[in-house]
Short mmCIF file of C-alpha atoms in Angstrom, two decimals:
data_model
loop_
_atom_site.label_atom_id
_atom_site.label_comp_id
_atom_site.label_asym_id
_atom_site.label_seq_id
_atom_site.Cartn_x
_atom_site.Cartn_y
_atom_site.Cartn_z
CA UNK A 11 166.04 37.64 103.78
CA UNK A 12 163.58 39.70 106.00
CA UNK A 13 163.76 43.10 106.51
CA UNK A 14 166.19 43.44 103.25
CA UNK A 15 163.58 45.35 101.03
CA UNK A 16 165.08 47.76 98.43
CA UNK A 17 164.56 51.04 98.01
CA UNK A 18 160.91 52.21 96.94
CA UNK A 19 158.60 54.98 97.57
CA UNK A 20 156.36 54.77 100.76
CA UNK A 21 152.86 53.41 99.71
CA UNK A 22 150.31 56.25 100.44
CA UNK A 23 149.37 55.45 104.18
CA UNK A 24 152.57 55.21 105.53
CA UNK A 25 152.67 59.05 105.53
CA UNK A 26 149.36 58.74 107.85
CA UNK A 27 150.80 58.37 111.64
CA UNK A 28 148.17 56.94 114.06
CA UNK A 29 149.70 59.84 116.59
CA UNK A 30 150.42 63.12 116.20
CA UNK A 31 154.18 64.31 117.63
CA UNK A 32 152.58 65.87 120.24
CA UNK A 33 150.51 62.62 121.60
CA UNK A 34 153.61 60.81 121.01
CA UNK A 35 155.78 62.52 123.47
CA UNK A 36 153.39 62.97 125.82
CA UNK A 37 153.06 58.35 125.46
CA UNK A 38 156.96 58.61 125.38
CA UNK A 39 157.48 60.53 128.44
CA UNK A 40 154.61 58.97 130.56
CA UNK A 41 154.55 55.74 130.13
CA UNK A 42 156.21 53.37 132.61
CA UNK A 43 156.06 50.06 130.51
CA UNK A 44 157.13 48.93 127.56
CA UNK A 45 155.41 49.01 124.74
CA UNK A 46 155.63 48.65 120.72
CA UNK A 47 154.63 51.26 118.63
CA UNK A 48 153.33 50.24 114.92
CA UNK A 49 153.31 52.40 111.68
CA UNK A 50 155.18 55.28 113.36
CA UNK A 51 158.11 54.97 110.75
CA UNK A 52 156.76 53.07 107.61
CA UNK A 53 157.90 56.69 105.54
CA UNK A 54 161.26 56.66 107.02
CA UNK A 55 163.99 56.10 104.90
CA UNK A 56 166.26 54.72 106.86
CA UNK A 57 163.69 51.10 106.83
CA UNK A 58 166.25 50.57 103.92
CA UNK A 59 168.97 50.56 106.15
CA UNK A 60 169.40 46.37 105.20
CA UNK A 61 173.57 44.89 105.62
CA UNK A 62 173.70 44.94 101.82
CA UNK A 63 172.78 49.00 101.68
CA UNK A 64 175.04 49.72 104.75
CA UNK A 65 178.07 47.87 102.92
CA UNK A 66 177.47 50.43 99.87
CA UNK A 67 177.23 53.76 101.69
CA UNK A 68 180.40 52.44 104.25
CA UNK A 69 182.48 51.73 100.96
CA UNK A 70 184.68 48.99 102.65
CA UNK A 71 185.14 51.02 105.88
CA UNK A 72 185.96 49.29 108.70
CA UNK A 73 184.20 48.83 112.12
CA UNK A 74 184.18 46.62 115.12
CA UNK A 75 182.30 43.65 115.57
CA UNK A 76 182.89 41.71 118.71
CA UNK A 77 182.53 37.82 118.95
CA UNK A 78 180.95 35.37 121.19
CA UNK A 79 180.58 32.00 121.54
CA UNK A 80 177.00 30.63 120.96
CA UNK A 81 177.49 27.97 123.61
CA UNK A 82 174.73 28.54 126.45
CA UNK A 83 177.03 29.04 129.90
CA UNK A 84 175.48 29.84 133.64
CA UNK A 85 177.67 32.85 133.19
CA UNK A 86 176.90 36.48 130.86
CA UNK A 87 179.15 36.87 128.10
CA UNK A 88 180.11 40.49 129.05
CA UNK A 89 182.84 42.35 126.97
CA UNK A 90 185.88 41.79 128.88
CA UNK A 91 185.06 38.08 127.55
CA UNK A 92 184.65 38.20 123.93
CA UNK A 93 186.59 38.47 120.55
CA UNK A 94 186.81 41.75 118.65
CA UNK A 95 187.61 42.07 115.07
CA UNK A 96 187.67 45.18 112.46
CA UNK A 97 185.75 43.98 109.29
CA UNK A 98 183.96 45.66 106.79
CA UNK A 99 180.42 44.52 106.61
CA UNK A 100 180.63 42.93 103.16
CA UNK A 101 183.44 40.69 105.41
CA UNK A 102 180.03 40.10 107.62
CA UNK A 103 177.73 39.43 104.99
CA UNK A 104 180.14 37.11 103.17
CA UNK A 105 180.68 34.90 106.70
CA UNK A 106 177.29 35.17 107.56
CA UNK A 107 176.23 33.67 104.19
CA UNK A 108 178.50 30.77 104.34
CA UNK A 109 180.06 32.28 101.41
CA UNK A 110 184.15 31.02 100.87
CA UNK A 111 186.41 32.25 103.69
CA UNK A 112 188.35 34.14 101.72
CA UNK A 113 185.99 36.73 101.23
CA UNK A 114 185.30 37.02 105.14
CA UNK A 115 188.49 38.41 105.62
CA UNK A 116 189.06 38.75 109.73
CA UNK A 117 185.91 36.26 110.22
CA UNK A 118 187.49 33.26 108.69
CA UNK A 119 189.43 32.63 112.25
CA UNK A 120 185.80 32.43 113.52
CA UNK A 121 183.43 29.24 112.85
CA UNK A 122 180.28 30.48 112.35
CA UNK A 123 178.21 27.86 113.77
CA UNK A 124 180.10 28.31 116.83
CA UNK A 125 180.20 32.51 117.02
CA UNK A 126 178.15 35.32 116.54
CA UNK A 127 179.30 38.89 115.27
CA UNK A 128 178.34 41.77 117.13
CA UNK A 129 178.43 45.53 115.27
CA UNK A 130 177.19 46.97 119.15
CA UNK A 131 176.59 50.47 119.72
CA UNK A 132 178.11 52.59 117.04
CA UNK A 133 177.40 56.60 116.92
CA UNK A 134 175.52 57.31 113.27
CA UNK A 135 176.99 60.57 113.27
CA UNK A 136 180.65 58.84 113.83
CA UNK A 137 180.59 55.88 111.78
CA UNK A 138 178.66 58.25 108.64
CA UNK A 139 180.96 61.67 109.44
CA UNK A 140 181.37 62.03 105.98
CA UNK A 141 178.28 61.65 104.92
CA UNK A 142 175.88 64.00 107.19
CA UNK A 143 173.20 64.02 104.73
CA UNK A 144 172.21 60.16 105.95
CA UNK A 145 171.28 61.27 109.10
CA UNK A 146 168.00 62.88 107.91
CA UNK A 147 166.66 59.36 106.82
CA UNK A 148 166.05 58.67 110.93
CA UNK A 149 163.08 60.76 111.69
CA UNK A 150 162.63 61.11 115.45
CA UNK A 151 161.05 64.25 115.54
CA UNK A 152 157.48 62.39 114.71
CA UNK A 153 157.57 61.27 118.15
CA UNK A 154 157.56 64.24 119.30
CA UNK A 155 161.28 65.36 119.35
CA UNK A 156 162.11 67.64 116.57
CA UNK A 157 166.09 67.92 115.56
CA UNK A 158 166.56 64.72 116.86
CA UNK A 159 167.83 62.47 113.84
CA UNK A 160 170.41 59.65 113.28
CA UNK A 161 173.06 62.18 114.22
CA UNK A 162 171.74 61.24 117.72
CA UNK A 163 171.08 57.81 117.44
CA UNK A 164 172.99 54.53 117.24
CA UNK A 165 173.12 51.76 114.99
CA UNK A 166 173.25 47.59 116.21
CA UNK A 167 174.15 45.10 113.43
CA UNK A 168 174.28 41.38 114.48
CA UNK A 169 174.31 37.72 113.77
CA UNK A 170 172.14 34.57 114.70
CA UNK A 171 172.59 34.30 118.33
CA UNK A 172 174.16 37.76 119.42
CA UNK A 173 172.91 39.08 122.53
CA UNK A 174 173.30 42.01 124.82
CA UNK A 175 173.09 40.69 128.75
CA UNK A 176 170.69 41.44 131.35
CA UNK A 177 171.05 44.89 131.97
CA UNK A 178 169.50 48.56 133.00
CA UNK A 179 170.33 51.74 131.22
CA UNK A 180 171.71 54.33 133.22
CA UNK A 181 170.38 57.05 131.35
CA UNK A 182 167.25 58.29 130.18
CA UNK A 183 164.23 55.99 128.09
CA UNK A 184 165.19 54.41 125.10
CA UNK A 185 163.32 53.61 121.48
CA UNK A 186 164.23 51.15 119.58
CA UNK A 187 163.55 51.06 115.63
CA UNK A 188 163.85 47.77 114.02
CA UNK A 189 165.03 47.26 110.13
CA UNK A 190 166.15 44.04 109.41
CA UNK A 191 165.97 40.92 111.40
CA UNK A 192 166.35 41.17 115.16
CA UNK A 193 169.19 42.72 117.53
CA UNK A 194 170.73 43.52 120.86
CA UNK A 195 171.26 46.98 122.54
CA UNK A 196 172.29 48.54 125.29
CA UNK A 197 173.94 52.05 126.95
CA UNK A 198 176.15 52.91 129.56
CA UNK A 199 174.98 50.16 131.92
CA UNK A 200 174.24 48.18 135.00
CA UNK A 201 174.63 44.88 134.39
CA UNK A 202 173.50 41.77 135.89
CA UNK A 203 175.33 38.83 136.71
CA UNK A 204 172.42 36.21 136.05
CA UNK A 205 172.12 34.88 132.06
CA UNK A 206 168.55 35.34 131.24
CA UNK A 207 169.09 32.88 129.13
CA UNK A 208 170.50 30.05 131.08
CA UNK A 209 170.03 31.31 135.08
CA UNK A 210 172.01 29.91 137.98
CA UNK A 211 169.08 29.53 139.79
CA UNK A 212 171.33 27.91 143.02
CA UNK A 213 173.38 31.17 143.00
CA UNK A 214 170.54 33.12 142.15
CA UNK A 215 167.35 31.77 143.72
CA UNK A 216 165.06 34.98 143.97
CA UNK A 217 165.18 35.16 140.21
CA UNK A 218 162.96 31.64 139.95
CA UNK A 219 160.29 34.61 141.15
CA UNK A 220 161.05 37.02 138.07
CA UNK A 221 158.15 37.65 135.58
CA UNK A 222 159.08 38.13 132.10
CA UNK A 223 157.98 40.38 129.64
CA UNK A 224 158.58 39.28 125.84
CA UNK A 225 158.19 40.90 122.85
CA UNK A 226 159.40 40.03 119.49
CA UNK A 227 160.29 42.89 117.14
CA UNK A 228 159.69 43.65 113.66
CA UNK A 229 160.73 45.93 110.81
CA UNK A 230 159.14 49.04 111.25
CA UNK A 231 158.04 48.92 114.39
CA UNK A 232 159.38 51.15 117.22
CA UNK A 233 159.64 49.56 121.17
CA UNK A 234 159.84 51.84 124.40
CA UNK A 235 161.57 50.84 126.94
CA UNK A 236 161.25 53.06 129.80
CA UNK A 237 163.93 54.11 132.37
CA UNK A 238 165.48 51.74 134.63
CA UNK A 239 163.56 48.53 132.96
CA UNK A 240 165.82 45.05 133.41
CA UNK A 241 165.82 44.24 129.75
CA UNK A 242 167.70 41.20 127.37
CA UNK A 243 168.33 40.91 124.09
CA UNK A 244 169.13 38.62 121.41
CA UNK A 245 169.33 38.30 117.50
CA UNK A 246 167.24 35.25 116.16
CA UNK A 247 167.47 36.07 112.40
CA UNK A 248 170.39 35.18 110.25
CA UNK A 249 171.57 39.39 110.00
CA UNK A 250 170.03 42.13 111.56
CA UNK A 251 169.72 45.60 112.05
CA UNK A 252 168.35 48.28 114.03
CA UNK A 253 168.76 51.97 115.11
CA UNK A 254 168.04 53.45 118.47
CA UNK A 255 168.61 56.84 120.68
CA UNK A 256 168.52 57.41 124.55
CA UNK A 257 165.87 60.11 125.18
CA UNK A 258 167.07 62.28 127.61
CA UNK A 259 165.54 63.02 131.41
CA UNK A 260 165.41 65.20 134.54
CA UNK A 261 166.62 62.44 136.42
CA UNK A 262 169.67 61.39 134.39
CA UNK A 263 171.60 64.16 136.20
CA UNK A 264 171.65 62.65 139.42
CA UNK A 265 172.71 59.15 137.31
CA UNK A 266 175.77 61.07 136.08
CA UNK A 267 176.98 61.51 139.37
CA UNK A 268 176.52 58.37 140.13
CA UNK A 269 178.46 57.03 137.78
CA UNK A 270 181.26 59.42 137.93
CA UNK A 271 181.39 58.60 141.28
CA UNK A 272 181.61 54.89 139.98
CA UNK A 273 184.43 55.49 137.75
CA UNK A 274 186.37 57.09 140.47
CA UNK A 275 186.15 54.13 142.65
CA UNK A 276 186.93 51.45 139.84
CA UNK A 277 189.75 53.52 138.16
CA UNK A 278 191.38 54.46 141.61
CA UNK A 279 191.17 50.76 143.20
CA UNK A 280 192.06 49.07 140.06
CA UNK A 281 194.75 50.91 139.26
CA UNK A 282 196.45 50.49 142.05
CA UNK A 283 196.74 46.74 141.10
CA UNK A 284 199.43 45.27 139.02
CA UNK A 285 198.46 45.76 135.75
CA UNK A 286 200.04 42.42 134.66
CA UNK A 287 198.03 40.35 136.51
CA UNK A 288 195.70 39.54 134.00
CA UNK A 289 192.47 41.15 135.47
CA UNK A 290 190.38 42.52 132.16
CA UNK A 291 188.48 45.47 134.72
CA UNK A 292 188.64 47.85 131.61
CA UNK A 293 185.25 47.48 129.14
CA UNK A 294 187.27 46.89 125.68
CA UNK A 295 185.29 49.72 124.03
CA UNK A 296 187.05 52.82 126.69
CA UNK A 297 190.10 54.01 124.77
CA UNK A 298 192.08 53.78 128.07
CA UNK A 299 191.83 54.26 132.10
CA UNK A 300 191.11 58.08 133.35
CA UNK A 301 193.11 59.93 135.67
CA UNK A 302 191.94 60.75 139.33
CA UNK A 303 191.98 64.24 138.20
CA UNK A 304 189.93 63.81 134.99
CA UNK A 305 187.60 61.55 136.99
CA UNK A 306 187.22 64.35 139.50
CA UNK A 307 186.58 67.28 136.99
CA UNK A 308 184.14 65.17 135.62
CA UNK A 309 182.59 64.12 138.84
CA UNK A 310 182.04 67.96 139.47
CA UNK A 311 180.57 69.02 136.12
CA UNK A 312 177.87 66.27 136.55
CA UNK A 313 177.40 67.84 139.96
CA UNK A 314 177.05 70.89 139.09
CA UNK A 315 175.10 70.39 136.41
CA UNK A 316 172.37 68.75 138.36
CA UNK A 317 172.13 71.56 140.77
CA UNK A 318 171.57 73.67 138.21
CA UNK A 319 168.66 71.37 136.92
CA UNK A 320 167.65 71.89 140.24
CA UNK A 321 167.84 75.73 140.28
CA UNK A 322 165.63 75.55 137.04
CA UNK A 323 162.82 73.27 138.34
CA UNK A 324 162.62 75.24 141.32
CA UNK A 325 162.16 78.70 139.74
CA UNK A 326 159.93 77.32 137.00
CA UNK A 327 157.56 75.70 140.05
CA UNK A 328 157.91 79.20 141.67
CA UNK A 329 156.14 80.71 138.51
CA UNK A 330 153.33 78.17 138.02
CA UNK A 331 150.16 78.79 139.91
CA UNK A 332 150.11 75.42 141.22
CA UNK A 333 153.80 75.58 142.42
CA UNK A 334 153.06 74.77 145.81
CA UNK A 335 151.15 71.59 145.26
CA UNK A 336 154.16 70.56 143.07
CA UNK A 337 156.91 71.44 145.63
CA UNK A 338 154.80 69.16 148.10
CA UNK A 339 155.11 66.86 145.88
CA UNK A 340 158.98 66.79 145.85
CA UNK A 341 159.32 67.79 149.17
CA UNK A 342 157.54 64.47 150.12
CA UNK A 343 159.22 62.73 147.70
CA UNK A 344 162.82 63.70 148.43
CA UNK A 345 162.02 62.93 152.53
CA UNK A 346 160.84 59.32 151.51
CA UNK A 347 164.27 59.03 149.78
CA UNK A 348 166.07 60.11 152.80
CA UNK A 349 163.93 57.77 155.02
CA UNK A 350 164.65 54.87 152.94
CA UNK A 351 168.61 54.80 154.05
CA UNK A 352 168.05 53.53 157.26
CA UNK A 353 166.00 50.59 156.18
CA UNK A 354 166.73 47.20 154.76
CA UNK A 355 168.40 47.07 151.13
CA UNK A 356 165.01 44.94 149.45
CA UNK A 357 162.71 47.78 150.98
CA UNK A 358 165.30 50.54 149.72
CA UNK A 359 164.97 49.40 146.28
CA UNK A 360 161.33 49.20 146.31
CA UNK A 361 160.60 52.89 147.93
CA UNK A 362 163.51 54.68 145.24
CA UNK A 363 161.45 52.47 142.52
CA UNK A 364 158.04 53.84 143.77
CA UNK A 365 159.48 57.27 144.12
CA UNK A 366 161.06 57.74 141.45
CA UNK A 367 158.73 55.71 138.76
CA UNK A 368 155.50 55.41 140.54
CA UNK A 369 153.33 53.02 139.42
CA UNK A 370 150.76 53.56 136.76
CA UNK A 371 147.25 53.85 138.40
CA UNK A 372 144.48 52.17 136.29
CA UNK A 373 142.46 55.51 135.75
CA UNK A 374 146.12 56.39 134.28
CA UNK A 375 146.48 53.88 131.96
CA UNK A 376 143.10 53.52 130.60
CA UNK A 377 143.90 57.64 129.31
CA UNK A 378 147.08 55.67 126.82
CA UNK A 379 145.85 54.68 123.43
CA UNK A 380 146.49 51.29 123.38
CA UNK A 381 145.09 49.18 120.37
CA UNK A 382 146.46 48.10 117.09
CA UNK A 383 148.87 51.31 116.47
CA UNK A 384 150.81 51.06 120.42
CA UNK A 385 150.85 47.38 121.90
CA UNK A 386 151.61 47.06 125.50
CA UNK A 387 154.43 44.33 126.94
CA UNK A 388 152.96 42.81 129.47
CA UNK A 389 153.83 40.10 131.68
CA UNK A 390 153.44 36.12 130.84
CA UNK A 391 150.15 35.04 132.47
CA UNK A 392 151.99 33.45 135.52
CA UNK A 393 155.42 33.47 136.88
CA UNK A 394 157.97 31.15 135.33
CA UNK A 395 161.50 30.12 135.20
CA UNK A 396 162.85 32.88 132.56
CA UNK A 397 164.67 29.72 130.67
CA UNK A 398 161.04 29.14 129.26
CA UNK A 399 160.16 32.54 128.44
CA UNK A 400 164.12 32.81 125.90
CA UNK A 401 164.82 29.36 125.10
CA UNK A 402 161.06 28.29 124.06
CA UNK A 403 160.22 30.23 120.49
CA UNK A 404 157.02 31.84 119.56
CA UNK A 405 155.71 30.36 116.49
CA UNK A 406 153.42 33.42 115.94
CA UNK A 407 155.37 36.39 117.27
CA UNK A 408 152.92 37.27 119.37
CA UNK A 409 152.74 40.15 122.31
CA UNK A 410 152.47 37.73 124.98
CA UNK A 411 149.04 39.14 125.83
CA UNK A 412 146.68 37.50 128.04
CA UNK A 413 143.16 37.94 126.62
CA UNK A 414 145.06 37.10 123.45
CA UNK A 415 143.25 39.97 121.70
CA UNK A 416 143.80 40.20 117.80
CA UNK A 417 145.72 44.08 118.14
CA UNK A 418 147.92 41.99 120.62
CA UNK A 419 149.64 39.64 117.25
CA UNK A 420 152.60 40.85 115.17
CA UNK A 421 151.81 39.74 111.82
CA UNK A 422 155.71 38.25 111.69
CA UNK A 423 158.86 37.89 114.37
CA UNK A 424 162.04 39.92 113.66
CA UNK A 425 163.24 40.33 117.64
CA UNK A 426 163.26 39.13 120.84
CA UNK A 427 163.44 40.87 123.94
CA UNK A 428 163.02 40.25 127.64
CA UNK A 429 162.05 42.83 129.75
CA UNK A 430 161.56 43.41 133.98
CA UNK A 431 160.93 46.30 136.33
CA UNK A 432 161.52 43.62 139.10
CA UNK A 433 164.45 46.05 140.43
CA UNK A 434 164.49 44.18 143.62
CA UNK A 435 164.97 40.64 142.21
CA UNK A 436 167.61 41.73 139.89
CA UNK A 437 169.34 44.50 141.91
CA UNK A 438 169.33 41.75 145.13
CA UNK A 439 170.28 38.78 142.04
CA UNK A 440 172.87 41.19 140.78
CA UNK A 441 174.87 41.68 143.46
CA UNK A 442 174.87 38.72 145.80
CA UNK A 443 178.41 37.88 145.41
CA UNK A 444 178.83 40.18 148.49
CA UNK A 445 177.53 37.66 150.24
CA UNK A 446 180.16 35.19 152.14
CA UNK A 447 181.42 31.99 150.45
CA UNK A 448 182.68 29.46 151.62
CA UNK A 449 184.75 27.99 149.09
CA UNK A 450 186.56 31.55 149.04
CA UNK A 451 189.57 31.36 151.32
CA UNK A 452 190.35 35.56 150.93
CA UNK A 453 188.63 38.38 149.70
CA UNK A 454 190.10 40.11 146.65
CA UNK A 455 190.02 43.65 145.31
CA UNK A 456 186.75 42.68 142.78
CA UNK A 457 184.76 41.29 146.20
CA UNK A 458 185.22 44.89 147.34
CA UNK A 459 184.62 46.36 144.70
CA UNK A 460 181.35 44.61 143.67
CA UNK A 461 180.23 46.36 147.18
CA UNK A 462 181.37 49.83 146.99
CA UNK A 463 179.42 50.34 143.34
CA UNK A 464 176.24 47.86 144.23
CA UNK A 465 173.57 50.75 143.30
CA UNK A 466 172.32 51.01 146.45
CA UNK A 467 175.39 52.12 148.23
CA UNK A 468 176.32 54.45 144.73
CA UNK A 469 172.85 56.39 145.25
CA UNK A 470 173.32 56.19 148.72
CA UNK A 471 176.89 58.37 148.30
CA UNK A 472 175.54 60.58 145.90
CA UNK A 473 172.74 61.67 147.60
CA UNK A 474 175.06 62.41 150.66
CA UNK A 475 177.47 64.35 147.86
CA UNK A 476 174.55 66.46 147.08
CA UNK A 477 173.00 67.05 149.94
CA UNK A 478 176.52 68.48 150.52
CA UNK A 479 176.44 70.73 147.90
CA UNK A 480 172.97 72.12 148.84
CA UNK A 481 173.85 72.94 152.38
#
């Protein structure tokens, strides 16, 4: 089974890191594409991390796994949709194997040529509390981010055909290490309503424009995706694994208060509803709904705690000798962001996308050390229906490179990703339900909803909210 190595010492030069920490922060924090890094972690051991080790450290604890169907639908299988079981993962192994269904324990209800299993998002430091000393075998700090270990990371175990939907992270940049097979991932979220993987192109018909960017991942190797990147992912190997952690930003302050500004909407509109009328509003994995009061304290810590980010920048720029280019800078860029409001929605999303994450220049990007050790993603050599770039398998696991260059081939395929920075497709794709139908003969509390926290009208409130605060 690939990836499921056992345990062995790391062969000589896979201590030797093509980048230092240093260089690989500085890649980390400027790049604004994705890109796979290679022999960054072949020391690490948490590479042994296969189903079979898991199973031994867990010693038949239990976790979650949800369950979809593999059938191919015009619609995302989000949460509120799927099955959830708790099953130890020798339960997982034993019906992912085909093995009698009496060892499978809660997975015998489930066919398996019809479901996939779905171990999504659980904390290291949670699952392994009682065994801290794991966490050391995730080494972050050689990318530059020393202290950071598994006890800030997250672990994603799957099955053939599980798969996180279309979706941005809220927060911060995010690498990915894979150790057996391929996987899904994903963070607090903005999801889309198109299926990569099977798009409603007559609800959806901007997104026949979309250009993918796939990548298929292997063992060992570590992918960047950078903030606020469209990305979907799906398992293609029988069981797989993989770890990943959120590194923080500046800018996820001002995402906090947008979503607790989201959560106050949701929780106060949908709560007013009758709870027994079958509307599943709540994601499965929240414990329960959150008071208006809870939602407000929270709404002004993450306020607060982006004017104090604020504060900081400020007096740090006041201390540098080139301060004042650097407060031009923001100034300019915080007056573009004001500008934008008045303007139509496509052109909003394209100004807070150049503002925030401006483009790379080409002088920029010729200063990254791309080559055999740090692959870029780049985009398919012409636009295409996105069905092509999931459903149609790469027999080499290649980078989808254009010059086909030899640095740009994986030697082997472990995972499958799809990636996009095309905000404006998918934001405008994502939330064109606001749009009038027809067939529709009232509008219900969702159609209001899916206006009040489209992203544009969120950043919209919050920058009124701080701009508030300020005065």
């Amino acid at each position: 089974m690939a990836g499921a190595q056992s345990c062995r010492p790391p062969a000589p030069d896979e201590d030797v890191k093509p980048f230092t920490p240093e260089k690989t922060k500085e890649i980390v924090m400027s790049l604004q594409q994705p890109a796979v890094f290679c022999k960054m972690a072949g020391n690490w051991p948490a590479l042994h991390w296969n189903v079979e080790y898991l199973s031994a450290v867990l010693e038949g604890k239990t976790i979650q796994f949800r369950l979809g169907l593999k059938t191919v639908d015009l619609v995302p299988q989000f949460e509120t949709s799927c099955s959830y079981v708790e099953a130890t993962l020798e339960e997982f192994l034993a019906w992912s194997c085909g093995q009698p269904s009496c060892l499978s324990g809660p997975f015998s209800c489930y066919d398996y040529s019809k479901y996939w299993a779905y171990a999504d998002y659980k904390y290291i430091a949670r699952i392994f509390e009682d065994k801290p000393e794991i966490f050391q075998d995730v080494r972050w700090s050689d990318f530059g981010f020393p202290g950071r270990s598994g006890k800030e990371s997250t672990l994603w175990i799957g099955s053939e055909g599980a798969n996180t939907p279309c979706h941005l992270d809220s927060y911060g940049c995010n690498l990915v290490l894979q150790v057996q097979g391929r996987i899904p991932y994903e963070e607090s979220s903005i999801f889309s309503k198109v299926n990569i993987a099977n798009p409603d192109l007559k609800r959806f018909p901007k997104f026949r424009n979309s250009t993918a960017h796939v990548v298929t991942l292997s063992p060992g190797q570590v992918l960047l995706v950078p903030r606020h990147w469209w990305h979907y992912v799906e398992s293609i190997d029988p069981v797989t694994v993989s770890i990943n952690s959120w590194i923080e930003l500046d800018a996820d302050h001002e995402a906090r208060v947008e979503e607790a500004i989201t959560r106050m909407l949701v929780c106060a509109i949908k709560s007013a509803e009758n709870p027994s009328d079958g509307d599943l509003w709540l994601n499965p994995t929240e414990v329960e709904a959150t008071s208006h009061e809870i939602n407000l304290q929270y709404l002004n810590k993450a306020v607060s705690a982006y004017l104090k980010c604020q504060e900081t920048s400020v007096s740090g720029q006041a201390r540098s000798s080139s301060s004042g280019a650097k407060q031009k800078t923001n100034t300019s860029c915080k007056r573009k962001r004001r500008e934008v409001f008045g303007c139509e929605p496509e052109s909003c999303t394209l100004l807070n996308q150049e503002c925030d994450f401006p483009a790379p220049k080409a002088e920029e990007l010729q200063k990254i050390p791309f080559g055999p050790h740090l692959i870029q993603v780049l985009p398919q050599s012409h636009k295409t229906s996105v069905v092509g770039a999931v459903a149609v398998e790469s027999d080499g696991g290649d980078l989808l490179h254009e010059n086909e260059e030899h640095f740009g081939k994986l030697q082997s395929k472990r995972k499958r990703l799809l990636v996009s920075n095309d905000c404006e497709t998918a934001a405008h794709q994502m939330d064109s339900d606001c749009s009038p139908c027809t067939s529709q003969t009232a509008l219900s509390t969702n159609d209001l909803l899916d206006c009040l926290v489209n992203p544009r009208v969120i950043s919209l409130v919050a920058q009124l909210l701080l701009e508030r605060m300020r005065v």
